[in-house]
Short mmCIF file of C-alpha atoms in Angstrom, two decimals:
data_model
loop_
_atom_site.label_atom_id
_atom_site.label_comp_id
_atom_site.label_asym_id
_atom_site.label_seq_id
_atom_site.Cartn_x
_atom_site.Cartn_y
_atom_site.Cartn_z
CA UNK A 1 52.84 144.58 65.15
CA UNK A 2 51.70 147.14 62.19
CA UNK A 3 55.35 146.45 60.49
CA UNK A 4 54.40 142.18 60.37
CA UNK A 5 50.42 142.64 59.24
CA UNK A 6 51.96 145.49 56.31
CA UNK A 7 54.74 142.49 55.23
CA UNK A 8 51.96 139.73 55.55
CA UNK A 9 49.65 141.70 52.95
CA UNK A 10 52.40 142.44 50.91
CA UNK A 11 52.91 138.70 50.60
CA UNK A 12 49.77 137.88 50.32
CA UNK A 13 49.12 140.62 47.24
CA UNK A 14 52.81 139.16 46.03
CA UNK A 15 51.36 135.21 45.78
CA UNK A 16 48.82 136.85 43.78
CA UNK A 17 50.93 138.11 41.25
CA UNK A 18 52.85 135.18 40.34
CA UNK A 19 52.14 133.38 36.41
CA UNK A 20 49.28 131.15 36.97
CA UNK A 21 50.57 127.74 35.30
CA UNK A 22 49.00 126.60 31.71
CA UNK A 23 45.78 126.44 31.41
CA UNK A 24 44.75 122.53 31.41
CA UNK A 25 43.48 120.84 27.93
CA UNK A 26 39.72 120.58 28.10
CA UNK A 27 37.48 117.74 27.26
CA UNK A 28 37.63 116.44 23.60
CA UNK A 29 34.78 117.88 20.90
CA UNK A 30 33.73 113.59 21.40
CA UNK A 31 33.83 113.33 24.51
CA UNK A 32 32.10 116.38 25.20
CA UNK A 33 29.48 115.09 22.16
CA UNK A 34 29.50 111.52 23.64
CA UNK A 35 28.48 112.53 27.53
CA UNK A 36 25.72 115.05 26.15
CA UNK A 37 24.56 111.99 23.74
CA UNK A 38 24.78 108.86 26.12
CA UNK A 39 22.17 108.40 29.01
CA UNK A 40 23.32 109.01 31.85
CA UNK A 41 21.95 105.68 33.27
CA UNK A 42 24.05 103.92 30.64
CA UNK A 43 27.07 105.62 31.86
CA UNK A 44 26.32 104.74 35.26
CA UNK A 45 25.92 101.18 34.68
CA UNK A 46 29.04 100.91 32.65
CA UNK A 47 31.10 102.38 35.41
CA UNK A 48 29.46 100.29 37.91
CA UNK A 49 30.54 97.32 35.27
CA UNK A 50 33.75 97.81 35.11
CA UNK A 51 34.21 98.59 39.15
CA UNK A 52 32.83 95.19 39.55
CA UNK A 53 29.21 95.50 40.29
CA UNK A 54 27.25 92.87 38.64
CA UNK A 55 23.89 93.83 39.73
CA UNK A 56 22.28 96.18 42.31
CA UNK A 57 19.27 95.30 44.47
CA UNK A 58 16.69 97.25 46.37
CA UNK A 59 16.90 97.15 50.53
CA UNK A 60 15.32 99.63 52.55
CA UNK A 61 14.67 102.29 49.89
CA UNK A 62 18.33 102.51 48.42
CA UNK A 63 20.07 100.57 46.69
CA UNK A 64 23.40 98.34 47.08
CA UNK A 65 25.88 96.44 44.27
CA UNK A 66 25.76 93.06 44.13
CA UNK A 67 29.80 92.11 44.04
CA UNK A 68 31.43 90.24 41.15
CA UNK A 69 33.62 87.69 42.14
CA UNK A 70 37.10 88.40 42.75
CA UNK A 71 36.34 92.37 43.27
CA UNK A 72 37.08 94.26 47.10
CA UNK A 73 33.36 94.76 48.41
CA UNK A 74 34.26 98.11 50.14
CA UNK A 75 35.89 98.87 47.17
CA UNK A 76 33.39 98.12 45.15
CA UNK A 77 30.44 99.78 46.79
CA UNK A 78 32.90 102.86 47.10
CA UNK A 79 33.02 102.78 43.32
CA UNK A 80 29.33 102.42 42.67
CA UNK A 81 28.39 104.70 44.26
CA UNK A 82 30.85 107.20 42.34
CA UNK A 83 29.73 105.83 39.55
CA UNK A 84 26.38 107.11 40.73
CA UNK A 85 27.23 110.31 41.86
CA UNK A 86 29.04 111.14 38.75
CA UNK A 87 26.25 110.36 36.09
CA UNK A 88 23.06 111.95 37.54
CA UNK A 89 19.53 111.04 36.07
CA UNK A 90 19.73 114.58 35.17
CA UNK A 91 17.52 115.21 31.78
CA UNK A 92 18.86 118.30 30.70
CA UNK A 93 22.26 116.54 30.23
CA UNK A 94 25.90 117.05 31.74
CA UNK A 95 26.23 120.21 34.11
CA UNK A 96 29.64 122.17 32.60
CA UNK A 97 31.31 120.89 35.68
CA UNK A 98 30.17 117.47 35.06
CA UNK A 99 32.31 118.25 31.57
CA UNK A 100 35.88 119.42 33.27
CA UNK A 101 38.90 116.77 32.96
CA UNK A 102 40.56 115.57 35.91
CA UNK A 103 43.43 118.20 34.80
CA UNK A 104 40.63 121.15 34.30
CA UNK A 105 39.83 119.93 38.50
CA UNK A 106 43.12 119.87 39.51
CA UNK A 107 43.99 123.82 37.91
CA UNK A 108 40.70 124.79 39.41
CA UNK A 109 41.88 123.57 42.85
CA UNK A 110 45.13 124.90 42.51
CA UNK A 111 43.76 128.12 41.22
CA UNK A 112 41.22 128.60 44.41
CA UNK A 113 43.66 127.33 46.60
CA UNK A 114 46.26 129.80 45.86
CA UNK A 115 44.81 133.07 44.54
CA UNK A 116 40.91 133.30 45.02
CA UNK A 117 40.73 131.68 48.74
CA UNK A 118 43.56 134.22 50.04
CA UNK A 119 42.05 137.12 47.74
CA UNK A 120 38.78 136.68 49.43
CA UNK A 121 39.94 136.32 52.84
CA UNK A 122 41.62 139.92 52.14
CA UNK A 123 38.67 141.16 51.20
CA UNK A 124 37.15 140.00 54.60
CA UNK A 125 34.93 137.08 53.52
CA UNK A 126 35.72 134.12 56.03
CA UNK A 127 36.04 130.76 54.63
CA UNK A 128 38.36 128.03 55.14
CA UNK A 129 41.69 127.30 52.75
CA UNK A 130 41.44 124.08 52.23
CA UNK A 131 44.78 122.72 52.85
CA UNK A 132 46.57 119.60 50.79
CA UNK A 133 46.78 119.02 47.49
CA UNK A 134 43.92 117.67 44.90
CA UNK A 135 42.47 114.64 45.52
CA UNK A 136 40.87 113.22 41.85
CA UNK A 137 37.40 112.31 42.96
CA UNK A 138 34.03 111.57 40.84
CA UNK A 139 32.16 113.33 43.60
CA UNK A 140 30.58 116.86 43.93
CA UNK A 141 32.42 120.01 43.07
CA UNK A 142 34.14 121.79 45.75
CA UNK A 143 33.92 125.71 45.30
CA UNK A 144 35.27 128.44 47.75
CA UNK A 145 32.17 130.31 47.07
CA UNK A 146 29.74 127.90 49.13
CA UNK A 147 31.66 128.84 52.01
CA UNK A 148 32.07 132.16 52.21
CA UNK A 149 30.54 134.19 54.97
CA UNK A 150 28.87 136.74 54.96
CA UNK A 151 27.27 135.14 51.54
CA UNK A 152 27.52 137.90 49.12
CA UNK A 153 23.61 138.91 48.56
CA UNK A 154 23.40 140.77 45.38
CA UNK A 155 24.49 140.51 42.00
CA UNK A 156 26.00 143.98 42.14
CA UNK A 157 28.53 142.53 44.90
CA UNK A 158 28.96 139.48 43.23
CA UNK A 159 30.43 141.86 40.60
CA UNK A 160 32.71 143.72 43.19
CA UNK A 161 34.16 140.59 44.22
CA UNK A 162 34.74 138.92 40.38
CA UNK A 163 37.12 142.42 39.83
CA UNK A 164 38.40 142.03 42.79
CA UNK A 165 38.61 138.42 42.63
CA UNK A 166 38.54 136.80 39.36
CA UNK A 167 37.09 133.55 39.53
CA UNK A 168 39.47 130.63 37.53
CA UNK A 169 39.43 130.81 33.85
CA UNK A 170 38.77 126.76 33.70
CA UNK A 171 35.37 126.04 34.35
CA UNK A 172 32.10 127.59 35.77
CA UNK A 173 32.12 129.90 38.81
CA UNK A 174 30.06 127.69 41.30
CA UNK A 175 28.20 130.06 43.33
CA UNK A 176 25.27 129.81 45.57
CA UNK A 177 22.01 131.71 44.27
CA UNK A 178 21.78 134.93 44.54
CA UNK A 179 17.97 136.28 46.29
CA UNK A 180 15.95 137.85 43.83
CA UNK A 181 14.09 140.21 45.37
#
């Protein structure tokens, strides 16, 4: 039994060690300048637009897409409220991880999925590998952190775990907040 959990370590530590693909191209310097520019209300509406929602209307305290002609109304309401979720009312602007491409998600995914889930779970943190590949979605950010348990409570073993660790190089480490305290 101590022979198989010595070869399942080593294969573990091995996975870790193979060449992480290219890193994924990031956002252009427009697009980048465009989202921190445009409203975010705008950007809703024009997504809703184009997924076929020609108006919205108030019922019961939240509010529902009125369907254009011709468009899916499941798939339509599924888009708006994508739309929605993707382009907060957030006045400080886009969130970095509101500025990743679909490719930047994808590495990120693959990244967490096969080095910093398994990494973690060697260190003794349990949390879930999510299994499958990526799905593109407009909705929230998935990170491994949010799951871990025992939530790391400090800074200082935040820091253990990120040399431990090493969070992907695309994109902000999502983490929950550390106590102050």
């Amino acid at each position: 039994m101590l022979v198989v959990a010595a070869l399942a370590a080593s294969v573990a530590l091995l996975a870790g060690c193979t060449p992480a693909p290219a890193l994924p191209k990031p956002i252009s310097e427009a697009e980048r300048e465009f989202l921190e520019a445009a409203p975010t209300a705008v950007l809703a509406d024009e997504c809703s637009s184009a997924a076929g929602v020609l108006d919205v209307q108030s019922a019961g305290g939240r509010w529902t897409p009125v369907v254009a002609a011709g468009f899916d109304e499941d798939e339509v309401t599924r888009q708006f409220f994508a739309c929605e979720s993707k382009y907060t009312s957030d006045p400080a602007g886009p969130s970095p991880v509101d500025l990743l491409t679909d490719d930047e998600r994808a590495w990120i995914w693959s990244y967490d999925q096969t080095r910093l889930v398994p990494c973690l779970q060697l260190l003794g943190y349990d949390l879930e590998n999510r299994s499958g590949g990526y799905i593109k979605s407009n909705g929230p950010f998935w990170s491994p952190y949010s799951e871990m348990v025992p939530v790391p409570a400090s800074a200082g073993e935040w820091a253990r775990i990120d040399r431990a660790c090493p969070p992907s190089p695309v994109g902000p480490a999502v983490r929950p907040e550390v106590p102050v305290g």
